[in-house]
PDB file of C-alpha atoms in Angstrom:
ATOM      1  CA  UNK A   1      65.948  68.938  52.277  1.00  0.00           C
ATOM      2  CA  UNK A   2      63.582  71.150  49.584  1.00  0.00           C
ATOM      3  CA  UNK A   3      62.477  73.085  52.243  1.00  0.00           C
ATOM      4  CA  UNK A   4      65.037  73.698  54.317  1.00  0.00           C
ATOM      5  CA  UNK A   5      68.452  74.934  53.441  1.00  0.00           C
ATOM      6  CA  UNK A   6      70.068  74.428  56.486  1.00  0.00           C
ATOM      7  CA  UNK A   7      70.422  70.712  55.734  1.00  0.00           C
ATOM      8  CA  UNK A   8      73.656  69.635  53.968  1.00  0.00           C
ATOM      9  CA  UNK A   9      73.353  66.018  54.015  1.00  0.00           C
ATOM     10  CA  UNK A  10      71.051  63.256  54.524  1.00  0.00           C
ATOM     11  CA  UNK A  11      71.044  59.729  55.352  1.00  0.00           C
ATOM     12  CA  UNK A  12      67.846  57.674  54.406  1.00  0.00           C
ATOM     13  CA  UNK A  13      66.893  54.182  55.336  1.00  0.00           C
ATOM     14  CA  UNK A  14      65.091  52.810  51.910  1.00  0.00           C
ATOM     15  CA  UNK A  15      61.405  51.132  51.549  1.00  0.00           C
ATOM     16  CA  UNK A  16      58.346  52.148  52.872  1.00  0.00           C
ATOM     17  CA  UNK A  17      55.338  53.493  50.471  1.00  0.00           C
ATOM     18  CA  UNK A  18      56.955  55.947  48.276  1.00  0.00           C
ATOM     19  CA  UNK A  19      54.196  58.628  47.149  1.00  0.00           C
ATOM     20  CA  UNK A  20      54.693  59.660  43.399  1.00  0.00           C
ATOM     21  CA  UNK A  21      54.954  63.187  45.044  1.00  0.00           C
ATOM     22  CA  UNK A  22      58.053  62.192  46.662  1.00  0.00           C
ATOM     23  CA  UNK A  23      59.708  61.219  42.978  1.00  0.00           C
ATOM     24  CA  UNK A  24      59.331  64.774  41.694  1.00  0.00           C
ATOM     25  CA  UNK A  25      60.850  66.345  45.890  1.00  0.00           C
ATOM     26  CA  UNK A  26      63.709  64.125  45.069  1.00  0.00           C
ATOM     27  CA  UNK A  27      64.478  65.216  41.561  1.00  0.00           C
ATOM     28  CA  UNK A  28      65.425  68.887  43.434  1.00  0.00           C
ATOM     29  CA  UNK A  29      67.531  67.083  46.253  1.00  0.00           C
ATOM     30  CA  UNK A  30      71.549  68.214  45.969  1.00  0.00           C
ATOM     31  CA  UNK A  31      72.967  67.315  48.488  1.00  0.00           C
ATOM     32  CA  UNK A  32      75.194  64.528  49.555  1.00  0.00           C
ATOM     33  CA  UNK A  33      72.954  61.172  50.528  1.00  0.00           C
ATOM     34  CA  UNK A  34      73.215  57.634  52.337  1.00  0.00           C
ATOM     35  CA  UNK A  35      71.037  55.549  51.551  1.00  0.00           C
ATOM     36  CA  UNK A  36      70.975  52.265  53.343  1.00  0.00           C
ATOM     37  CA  UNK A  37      68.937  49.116  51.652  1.00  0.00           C
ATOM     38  CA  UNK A  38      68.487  45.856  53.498  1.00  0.00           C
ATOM     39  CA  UNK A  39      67.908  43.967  50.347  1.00  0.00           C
ATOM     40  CA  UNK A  40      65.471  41.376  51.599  1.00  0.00           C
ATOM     41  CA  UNK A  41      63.099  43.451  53.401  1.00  0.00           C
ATOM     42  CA  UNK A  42      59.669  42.159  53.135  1.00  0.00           C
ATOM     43  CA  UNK A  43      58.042  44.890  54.045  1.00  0.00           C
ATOM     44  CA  UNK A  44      59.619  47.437  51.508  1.00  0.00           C
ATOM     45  CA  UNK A  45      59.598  47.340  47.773  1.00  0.00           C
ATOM     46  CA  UNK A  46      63.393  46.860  46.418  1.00  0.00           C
ATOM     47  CA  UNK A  47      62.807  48.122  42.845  1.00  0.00           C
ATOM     48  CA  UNK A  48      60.512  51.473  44.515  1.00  0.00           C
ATOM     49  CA  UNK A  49      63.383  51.899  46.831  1.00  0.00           C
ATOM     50  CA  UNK A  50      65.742  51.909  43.737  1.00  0.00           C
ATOM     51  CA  UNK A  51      63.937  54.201  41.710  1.00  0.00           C
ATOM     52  CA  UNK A  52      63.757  56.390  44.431  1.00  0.00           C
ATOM     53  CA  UNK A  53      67.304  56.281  44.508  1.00  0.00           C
ATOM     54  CA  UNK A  54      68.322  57.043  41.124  1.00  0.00           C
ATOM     55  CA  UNK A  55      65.469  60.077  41.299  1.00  0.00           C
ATOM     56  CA  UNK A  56      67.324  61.930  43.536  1.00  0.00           C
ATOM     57  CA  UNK A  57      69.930  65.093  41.926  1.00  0.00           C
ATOM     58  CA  UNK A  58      72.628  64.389  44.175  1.00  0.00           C
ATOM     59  CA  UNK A  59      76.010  64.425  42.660  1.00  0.00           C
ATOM     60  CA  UNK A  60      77.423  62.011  45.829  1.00  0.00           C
ATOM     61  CA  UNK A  61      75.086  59.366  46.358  1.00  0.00           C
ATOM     62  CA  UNK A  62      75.886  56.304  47.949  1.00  0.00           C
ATOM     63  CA  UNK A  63      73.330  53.201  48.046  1.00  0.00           C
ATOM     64  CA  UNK A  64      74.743  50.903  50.743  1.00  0.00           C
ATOM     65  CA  UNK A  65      72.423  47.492  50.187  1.00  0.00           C
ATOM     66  CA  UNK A  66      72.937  45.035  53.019  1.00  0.00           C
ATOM     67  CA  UNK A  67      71.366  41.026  52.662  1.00  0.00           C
ATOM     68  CA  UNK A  68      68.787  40.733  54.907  1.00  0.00           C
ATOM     69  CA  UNK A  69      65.350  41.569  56.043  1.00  0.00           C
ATOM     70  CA  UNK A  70      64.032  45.149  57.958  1.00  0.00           C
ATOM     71  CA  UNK A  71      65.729  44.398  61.659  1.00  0.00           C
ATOM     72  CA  UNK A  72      69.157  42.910  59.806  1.00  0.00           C
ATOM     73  CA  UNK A  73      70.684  45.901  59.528  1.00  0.00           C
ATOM     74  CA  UNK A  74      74.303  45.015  60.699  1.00  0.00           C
ATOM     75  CA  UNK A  75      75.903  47.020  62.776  1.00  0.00           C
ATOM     76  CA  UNK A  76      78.995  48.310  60.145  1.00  0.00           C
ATOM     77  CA  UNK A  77      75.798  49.885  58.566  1.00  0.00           C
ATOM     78  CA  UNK A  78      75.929  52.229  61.156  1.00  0.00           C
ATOM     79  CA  UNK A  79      79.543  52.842  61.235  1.00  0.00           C
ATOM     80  CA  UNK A  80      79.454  53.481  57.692  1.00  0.00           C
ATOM     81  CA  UNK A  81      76.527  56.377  58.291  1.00  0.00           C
ATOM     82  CA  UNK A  82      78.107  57.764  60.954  1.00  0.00           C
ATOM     83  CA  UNK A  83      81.748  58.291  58.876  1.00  0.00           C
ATOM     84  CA  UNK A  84      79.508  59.743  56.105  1.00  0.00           C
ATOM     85  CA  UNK A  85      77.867  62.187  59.012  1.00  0.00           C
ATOM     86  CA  UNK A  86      81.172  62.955  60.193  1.00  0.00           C
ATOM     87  CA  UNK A  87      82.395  63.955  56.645  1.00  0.00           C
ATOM     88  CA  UNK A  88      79.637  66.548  56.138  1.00  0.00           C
ATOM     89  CA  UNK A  89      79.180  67.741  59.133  1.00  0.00           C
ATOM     90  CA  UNK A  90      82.256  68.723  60.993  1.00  0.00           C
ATOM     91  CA  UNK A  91      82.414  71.938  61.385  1.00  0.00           C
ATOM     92  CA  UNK A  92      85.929  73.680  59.959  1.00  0.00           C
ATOM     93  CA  UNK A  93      88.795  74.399  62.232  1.00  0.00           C
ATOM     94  CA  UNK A  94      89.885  77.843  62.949  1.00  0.00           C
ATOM     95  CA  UNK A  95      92.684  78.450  60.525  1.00  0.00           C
ATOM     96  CA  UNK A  96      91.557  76.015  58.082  1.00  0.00           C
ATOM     97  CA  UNK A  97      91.273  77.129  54.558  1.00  0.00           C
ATOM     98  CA  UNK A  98      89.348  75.229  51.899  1.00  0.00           C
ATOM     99  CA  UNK A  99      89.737  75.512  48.578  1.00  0.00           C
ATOM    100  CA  UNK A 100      86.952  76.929  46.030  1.00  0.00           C
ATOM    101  CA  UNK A 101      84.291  74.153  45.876  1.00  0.00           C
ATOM    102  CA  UNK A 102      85.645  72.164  48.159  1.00  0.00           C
ATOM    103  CA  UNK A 103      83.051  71.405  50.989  1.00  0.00           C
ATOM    104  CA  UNK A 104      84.191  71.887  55.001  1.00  0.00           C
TER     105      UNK A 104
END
């Protein structure tokens, strides 16, 4: 998302090793994020995946943090990406006029 304008939005599934490198990347991300946390993952580090988190710039950030370990991702966790895909992504309809600052 630093490198490449064409992405608007991003969704993000927390944990993993987090690089210090990637602390400074997010300070420049803008755009809209979801972020999904299964909060019991024992392979992932909760309090890395929440600094991450707060790192990024985004204005609309949304941490969605789900009980569980790494494969109990329920499956509303998808719905809820998807309906934040479809928000950012549609394209606008012919005819359709958005207001100043409003995003399509």
């Amino acid at each position: 998302a630093v490198a490449e304008p064409r992405i608007v939005a991003a969704g993000l599934f927390a944990g993993s090793f987090v690089p210090r490198t990637m602390f400074e990347e997010a300070r420049q991300v803008t755009i809209p994020l979801h972020v999904l946390l299964q909060w019991d993952d024992e392979g992932n580090d909760r309090q890395t995946a929440l600094d991450l988190f707060d790192a990024f710039a985004s204005t609309e950030k949304t941490l969605h943090a789900n009980m569980g370990g790494h494969t109990g991702v329920p499956q509303f966790a998808a719905e809820d990406a998807a309906r934040f895909f479809a928000r950012h992504l549609r394209r606008p309809q012919a005819g359709t006029h958005h207001q100043a600052g409003s995003r399509p």
